[in-house]
Tab-separated table of C-alpha atoms in Angstrom:
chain	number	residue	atom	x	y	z
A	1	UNK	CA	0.000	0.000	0.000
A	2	UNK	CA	1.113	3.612	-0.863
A	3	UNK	CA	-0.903	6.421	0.269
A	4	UNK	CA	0.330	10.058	1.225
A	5	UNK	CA	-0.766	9.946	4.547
A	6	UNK	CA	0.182	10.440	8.140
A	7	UNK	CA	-1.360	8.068	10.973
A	8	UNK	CA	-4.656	5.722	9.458
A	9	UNK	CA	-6.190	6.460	12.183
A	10	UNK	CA	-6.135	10.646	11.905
A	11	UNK	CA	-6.573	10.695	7.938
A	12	UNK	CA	-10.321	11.771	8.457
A	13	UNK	CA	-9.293	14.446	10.624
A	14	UNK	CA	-6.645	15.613	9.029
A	15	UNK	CA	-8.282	15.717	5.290
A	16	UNK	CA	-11.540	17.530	6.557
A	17	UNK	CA	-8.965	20.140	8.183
A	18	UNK	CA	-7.260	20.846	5.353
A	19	UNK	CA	-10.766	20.998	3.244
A	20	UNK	CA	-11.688	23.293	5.573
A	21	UNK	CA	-8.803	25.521	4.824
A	22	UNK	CA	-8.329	25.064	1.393
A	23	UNK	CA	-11.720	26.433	0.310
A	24	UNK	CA	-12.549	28.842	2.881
A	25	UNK	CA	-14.347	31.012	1.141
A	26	UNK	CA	-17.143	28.245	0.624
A	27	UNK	CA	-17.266	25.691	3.516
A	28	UNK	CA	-16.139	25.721	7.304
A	29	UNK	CA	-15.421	22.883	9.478
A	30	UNK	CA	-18.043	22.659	12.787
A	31	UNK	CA	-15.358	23.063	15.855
A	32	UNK	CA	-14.908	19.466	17.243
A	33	UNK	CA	-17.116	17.382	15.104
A	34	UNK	CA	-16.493	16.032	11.550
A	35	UNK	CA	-18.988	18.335	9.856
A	36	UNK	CA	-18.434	20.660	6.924
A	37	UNK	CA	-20.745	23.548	6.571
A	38	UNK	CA	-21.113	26.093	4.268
A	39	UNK	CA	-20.209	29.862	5.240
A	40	UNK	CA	-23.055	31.680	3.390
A	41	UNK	CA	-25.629	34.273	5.377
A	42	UNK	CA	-28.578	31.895	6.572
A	43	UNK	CA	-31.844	32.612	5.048
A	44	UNK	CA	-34.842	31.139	6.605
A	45	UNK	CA	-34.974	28.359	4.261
A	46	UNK	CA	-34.995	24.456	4.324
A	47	UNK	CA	-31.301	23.692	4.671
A	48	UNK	CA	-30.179	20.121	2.837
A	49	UNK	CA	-28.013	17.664	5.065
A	50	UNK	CA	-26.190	14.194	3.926
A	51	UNK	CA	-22.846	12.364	4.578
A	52	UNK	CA	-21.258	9.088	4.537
A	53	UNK	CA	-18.414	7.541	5.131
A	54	UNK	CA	-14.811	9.098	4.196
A	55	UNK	CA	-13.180	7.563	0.755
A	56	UNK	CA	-15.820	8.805	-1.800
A	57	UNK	CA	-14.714	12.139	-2.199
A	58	UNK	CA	-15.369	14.601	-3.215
A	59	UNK	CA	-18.868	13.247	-1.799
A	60	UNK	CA	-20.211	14.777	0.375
A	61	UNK	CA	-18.631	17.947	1.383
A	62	UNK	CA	-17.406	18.677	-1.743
A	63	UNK	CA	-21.057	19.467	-2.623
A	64	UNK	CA	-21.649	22.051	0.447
A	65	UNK	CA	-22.240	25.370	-1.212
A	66	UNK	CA	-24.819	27.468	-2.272
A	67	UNK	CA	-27.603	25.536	-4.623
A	68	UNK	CA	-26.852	22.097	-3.313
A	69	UNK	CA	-25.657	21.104	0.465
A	70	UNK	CA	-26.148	23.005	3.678
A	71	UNK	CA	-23.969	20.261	5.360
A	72	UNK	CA	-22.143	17.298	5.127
A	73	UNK	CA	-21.483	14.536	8.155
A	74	UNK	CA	-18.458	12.085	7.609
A	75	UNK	CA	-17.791	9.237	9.164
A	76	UNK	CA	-14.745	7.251	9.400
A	77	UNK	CA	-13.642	4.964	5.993
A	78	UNK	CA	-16.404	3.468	4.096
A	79	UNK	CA	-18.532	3.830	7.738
A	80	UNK	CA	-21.572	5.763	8.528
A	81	UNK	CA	-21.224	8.859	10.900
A	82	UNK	CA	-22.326	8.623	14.301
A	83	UNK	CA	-25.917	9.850	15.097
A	84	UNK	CA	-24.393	12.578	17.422
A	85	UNK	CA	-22.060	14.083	14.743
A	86	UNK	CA	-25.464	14.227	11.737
A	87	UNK	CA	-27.499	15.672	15.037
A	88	UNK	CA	-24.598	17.938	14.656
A	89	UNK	CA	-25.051	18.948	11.129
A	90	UNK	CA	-28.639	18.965	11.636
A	91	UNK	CA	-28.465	21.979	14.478
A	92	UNK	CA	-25.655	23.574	12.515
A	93	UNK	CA	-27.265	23.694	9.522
A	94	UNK	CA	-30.893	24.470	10.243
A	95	UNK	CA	-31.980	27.883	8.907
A	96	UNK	CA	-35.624	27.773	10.783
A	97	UNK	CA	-37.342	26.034	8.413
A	98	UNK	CA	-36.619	22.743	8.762
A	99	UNK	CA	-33.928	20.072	8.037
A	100	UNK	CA	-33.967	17.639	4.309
A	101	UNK	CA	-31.847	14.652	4.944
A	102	UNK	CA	-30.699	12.604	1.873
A	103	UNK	CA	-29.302	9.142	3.169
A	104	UNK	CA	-28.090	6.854	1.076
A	105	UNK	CA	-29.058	3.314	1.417
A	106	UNK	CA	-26.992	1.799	3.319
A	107	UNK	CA	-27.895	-0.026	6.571
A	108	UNK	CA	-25.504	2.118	8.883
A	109	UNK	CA	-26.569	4.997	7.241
A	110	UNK	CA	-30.155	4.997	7.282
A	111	UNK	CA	-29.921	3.815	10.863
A	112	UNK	CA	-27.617	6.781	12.170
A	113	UNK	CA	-29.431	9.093	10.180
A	114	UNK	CA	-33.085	8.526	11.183
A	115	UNK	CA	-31.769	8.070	15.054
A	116	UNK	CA	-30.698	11.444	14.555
A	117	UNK	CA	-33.707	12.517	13.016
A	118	UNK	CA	-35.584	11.793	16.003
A	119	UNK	CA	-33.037	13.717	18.158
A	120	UNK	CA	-33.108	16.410	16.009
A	121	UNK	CA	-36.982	16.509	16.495
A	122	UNK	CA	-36.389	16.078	19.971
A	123	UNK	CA	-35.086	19.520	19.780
A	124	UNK	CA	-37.911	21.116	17.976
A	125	UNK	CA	-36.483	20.837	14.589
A	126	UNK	CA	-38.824	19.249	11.611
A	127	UNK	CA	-36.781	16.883	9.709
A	128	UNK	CA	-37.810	14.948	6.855
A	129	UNK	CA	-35.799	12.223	4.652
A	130	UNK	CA	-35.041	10.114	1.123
A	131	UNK	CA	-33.535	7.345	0.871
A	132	UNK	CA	-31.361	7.088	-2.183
A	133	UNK	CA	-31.064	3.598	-3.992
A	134	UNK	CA	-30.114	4.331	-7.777
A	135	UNK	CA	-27.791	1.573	-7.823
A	136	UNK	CA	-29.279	-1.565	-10.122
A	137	UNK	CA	-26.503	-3.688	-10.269
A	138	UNK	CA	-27.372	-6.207	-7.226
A	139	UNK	CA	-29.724	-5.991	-4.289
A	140	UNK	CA	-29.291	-6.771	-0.476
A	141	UNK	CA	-25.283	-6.736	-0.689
A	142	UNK	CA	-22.960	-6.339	1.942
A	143	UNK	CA	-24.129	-3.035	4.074
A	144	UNK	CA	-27.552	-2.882	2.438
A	145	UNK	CA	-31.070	-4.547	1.873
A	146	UNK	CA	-32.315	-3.633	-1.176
A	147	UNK	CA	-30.196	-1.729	-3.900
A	148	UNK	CA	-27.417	0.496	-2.678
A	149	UNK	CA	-27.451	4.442	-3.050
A	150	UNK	CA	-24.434	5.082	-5.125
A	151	UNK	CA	-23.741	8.605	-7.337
A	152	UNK	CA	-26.597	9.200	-8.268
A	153	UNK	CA	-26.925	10.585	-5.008
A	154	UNK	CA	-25.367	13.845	-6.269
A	155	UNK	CA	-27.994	14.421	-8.418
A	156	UNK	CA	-30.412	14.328	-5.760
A	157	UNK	CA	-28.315	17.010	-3.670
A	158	UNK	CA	-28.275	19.458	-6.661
A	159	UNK	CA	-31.843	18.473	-7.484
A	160	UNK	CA	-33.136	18.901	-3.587
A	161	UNK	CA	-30.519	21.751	-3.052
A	162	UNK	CA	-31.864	24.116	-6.001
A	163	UNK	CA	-35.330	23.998	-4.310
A	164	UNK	CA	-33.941	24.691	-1.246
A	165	UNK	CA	-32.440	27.454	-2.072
A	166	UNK	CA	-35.553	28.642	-4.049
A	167	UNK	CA	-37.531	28.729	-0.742
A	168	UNK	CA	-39.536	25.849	-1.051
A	169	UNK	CA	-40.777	24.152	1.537
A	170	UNK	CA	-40.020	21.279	4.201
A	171	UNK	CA	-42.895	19.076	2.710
A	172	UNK	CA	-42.555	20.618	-0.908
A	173	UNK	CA	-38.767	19.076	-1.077
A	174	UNK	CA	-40.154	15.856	0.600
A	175	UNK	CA	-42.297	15.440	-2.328
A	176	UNK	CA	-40.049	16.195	-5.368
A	177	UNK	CA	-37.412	13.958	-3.423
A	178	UNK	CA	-39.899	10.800	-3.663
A	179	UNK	CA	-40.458	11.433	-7.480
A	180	UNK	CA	-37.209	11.968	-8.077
A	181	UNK	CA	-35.060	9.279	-6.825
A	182	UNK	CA	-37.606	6.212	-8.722
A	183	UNK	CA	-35.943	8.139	-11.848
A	184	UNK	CA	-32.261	7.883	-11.447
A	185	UNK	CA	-31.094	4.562	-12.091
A	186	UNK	CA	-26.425	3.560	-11.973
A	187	UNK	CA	-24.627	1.158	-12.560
A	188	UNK	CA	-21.171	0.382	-12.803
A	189	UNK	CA	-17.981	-1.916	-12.829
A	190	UNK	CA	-14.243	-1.918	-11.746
A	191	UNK	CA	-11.164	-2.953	-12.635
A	192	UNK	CA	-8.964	-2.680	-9.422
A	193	UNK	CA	-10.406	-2.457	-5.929
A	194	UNK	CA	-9.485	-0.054	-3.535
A	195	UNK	CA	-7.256	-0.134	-0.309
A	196	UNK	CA	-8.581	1.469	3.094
A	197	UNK	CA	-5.523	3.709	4.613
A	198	UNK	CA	-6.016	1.243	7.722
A	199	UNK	CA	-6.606	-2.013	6.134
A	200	UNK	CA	-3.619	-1.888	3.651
A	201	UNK	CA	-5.114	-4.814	1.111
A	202	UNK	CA	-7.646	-4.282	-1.803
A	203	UNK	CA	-11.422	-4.881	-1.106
A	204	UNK	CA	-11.334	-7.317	-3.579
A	205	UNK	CA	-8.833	-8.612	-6.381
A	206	UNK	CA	-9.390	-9.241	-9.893
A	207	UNK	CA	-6.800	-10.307	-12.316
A	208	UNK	CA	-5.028	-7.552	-14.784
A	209	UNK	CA	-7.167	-8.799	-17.651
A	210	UNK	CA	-10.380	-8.682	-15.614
A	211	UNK	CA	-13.044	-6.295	-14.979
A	212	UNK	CA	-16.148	-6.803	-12.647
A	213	UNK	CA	-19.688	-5.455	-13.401
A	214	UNK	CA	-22.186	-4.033	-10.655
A	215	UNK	CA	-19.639	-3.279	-7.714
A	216	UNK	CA	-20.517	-1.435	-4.990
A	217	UNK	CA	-18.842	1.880	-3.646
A	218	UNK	CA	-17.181	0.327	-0.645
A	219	UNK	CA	-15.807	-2.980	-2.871
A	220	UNK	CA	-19.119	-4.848	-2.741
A	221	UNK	CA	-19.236	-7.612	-5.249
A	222	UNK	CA	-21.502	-7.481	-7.995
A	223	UNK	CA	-22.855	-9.247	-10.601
A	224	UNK	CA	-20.139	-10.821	-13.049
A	225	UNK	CA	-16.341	-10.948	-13.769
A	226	UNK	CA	-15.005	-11.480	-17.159
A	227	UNK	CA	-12.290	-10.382	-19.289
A	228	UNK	CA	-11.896	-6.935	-19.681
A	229	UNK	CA	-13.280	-5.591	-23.101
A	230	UNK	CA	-13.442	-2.508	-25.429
A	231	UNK	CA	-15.093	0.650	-24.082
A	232	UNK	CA	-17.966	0.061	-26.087
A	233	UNK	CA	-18.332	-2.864	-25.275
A	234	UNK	CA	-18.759	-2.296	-21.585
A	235	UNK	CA	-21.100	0.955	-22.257
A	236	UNK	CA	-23.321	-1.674	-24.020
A	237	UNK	CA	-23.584	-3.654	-20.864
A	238	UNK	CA	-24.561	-0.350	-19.131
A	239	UNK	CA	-26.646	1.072	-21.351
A	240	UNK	CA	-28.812	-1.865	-22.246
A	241	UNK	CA	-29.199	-2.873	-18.379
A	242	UNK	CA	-30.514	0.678	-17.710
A	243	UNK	CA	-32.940	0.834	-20.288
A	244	UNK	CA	-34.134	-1.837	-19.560
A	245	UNK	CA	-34.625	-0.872	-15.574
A	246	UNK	CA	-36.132	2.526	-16.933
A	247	UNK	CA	-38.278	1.152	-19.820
A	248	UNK	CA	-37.644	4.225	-21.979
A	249	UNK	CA	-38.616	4.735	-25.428
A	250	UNK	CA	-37.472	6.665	-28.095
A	251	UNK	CA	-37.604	10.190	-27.656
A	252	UNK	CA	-37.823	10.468	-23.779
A	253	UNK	CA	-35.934	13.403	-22.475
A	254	UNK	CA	-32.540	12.085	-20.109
A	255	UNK	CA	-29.419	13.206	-18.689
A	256	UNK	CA	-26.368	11.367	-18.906
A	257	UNK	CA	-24.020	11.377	-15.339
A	258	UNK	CA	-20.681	9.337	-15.896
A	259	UNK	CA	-18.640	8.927	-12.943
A	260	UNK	CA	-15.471	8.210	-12.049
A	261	UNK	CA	-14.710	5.716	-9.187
A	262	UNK	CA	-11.325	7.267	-8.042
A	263	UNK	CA	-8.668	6.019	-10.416
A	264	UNK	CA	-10.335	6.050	-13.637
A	265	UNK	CA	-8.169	9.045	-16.295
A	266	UNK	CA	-11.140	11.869	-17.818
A	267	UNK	CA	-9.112	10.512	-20.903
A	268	UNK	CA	-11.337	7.071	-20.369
A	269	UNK	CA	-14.483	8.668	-18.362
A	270	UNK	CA	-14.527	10.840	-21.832
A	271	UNK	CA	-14.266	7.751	-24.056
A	272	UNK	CA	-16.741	6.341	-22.366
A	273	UNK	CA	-19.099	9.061	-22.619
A	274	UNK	CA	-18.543	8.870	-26.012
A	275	UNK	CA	-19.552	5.158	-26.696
A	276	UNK	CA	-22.754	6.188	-24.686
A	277	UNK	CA	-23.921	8.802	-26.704
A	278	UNK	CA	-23.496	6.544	-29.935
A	279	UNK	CA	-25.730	3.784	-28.165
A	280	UNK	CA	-28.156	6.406	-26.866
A	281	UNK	CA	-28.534	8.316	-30.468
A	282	UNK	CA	-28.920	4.741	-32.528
A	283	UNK	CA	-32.109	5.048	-30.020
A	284	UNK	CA	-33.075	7.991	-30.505
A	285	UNK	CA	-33.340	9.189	-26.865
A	286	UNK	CA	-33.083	12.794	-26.463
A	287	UNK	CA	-29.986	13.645	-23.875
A	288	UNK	CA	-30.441	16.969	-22.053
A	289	UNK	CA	-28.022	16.728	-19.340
A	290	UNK	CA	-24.279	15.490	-19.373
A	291	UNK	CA	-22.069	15.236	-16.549
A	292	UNK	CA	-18.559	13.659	-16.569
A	293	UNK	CA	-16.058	13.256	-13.546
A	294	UNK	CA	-14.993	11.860	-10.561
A	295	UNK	CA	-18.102	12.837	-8.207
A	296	UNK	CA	-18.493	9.478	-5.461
A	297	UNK	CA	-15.061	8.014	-5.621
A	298	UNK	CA	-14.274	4.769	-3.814
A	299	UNK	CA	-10.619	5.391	-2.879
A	300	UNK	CA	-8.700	5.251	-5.701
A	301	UNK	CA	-10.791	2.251	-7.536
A	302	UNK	CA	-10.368	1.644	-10.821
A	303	UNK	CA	-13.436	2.008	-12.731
A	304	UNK	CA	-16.930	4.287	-13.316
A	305	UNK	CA	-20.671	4.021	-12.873
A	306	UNK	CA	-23.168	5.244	-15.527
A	307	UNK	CA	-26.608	7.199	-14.426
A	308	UNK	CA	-29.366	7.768	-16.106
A	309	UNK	CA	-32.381	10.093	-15.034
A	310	UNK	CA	-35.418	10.548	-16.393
A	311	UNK	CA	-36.787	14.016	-16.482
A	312	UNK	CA	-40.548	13.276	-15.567
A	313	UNK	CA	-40.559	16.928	-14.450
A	314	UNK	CA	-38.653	19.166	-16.494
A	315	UNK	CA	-37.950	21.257	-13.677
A	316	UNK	CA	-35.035	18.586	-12.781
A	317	UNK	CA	-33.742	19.661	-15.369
A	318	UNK	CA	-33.254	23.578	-14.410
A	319	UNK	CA	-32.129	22.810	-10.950
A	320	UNK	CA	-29.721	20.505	-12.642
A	321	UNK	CA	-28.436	23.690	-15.162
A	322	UNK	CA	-28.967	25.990	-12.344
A	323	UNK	CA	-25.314	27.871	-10.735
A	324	UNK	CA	-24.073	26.308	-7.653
A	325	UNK	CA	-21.086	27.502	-5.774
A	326	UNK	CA	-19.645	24.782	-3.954
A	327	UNK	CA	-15.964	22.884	-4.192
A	328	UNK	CA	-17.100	20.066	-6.573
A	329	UNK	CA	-19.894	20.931	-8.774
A	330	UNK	CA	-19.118	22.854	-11.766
């Protein structure tokens, strides 16, 4: 293992510290608690809370900013935060109007999370929830029953953010968040694992001519290993499996979210994107969005997810276009 790192057991720390201090101007880290919260004048409006474990940056407080997060909880590596560090965010973030938490699913998660819900409302503050579970590859895997919440949770923070922002209300967000996250559908594969700074071996090992579809953000096997193939080959795979979870039909409006897992060059994130947009024109399905990147990483994994989202309500679509100003979403 090679990482550029002090002690294991401080990298948390140490990383949200110098977050904190690299983009100032945007985010602030909550004295004594591993919470990033953005530094902008408080509003009276529903303020937008998530987190996760460490290792898929720059989720989640890389997306603290103006038009998407109000906070972001982390906890240690690939582990959810502690109830009392989101109860945390929760108070810190809370603008008077209540508290939107998006959790992704993931059984530590949603259990911290909605213990700290009732905490929060404990304390007089309304909280409501989503749970995110885009990812189609395999159901009830390690850490989850049912399908895991995987990138396209950043969708749903710039989605849920914009109307935030735009003063809408507690129960307002609650109900765009339930149509939204039945329309955003990932999948993805991986070529390498990835090695926690404490537990100094890969997650999982394939050989160096194999890749593995459906993996999970933490390592989680998914659904088949085989020898590794052309680009458009694999964005076949994706593609067809999606469309197929979506049912959509020629000339349906979409956006297109390609992410990188942590070790994957733009140079083959932008190939990729490429091979999709030939399979998604021979079907004449009308792409509205695109987004390319490394968004929620797993370490530095080899390998990228594809999202799809159906715009049901084309007002996705402008919160998706809409400005934010926050350290990861351009």
């Amino acid at each position: 293992m090679k990482k550029i790192m002090n002690d294991p057991s401080q990298i948390v720390d140490e990383m949200l510290d110098g977050l904190a201090y690299a983009h100032n101007d945007i985010v602030e880290r909550l004295s004594g608690f591993d919470v990033i919260t953005r530094t902008s004048e408080k509003k009276n409006r529903v303020a937008v809370v998530s987190g996760g474990g460490a290792g898929h940056e720059p989720s989640h407080a890389g997306f603290v900013g103006e038009g998407m997060l109000s906070a972001a909880v982390s906890g240690p590596v690939f582990t959810s935060p502690a109830p009392d560090q989101i109860l945390e965010a929760i108070k810190a973030a809370d603008e008077g109007a209540g508290v939107f938490l998006v959790i992704k699913n993931y059984s530590g998660d949603v259990m911290n999370f909605e213990m700290s819900q009732e905490l929060a409302e404990m304390e007089d503050i309304d909280v409501e929830t989503i749970i995110v579970d885009d990812d189609i590859g395999v159901e009830d895997s390690l850490y989850t029953q049912g399908k895991r919440g995987v990138a396209g949770t950043v969708l749903v923070h710039k989605v849920v953010g914009y109307f935030a922002d735009q003063g809408k209300s507690l129960a307002e967000i609650k109900e765009i968040a339930d149509a939204l996250v039945p329309n955003i559908h990932t999948i993805g594969l991986a070529l390498t694992g990835a090695t926690t700074p404490e537990g100094g071996k890969p997650s999982f090992n394939l050989a160096d001519d194999e890749i593995e579809y459906g993996v999970g953000i933490h390592g989680e096997p998914g659904y088949r290993s085989e020898k590794l193939k052309p680009s458009k080959d694999l964005a076949e795979e994706l593609v067809t499996k999606l469309l197929e979870s979506f049912e959509i039909k020629e000339n349906e409006t979409i956006g297109v979210f390609v992410n990188g897992m942590g070790g994957t060059p733009l140079m083959e994130q932008y190939v990729f994107m490429n091979d999709v947009r030939a399979l998604l024109e021979d079907k004449n399905i009308d792409v509205r969005f695109k987004k390319v990147g490394d968004n929620m990483t797993s370490l530095e994994m080899q390998g990228l997810s594809l999202t799809l989202i159906k715009f049901e309500d084309e007002k996705w679509l402008e919160a998706l276009n809409a400005p934010a100003n926050t350290i990861a979403w351009k």
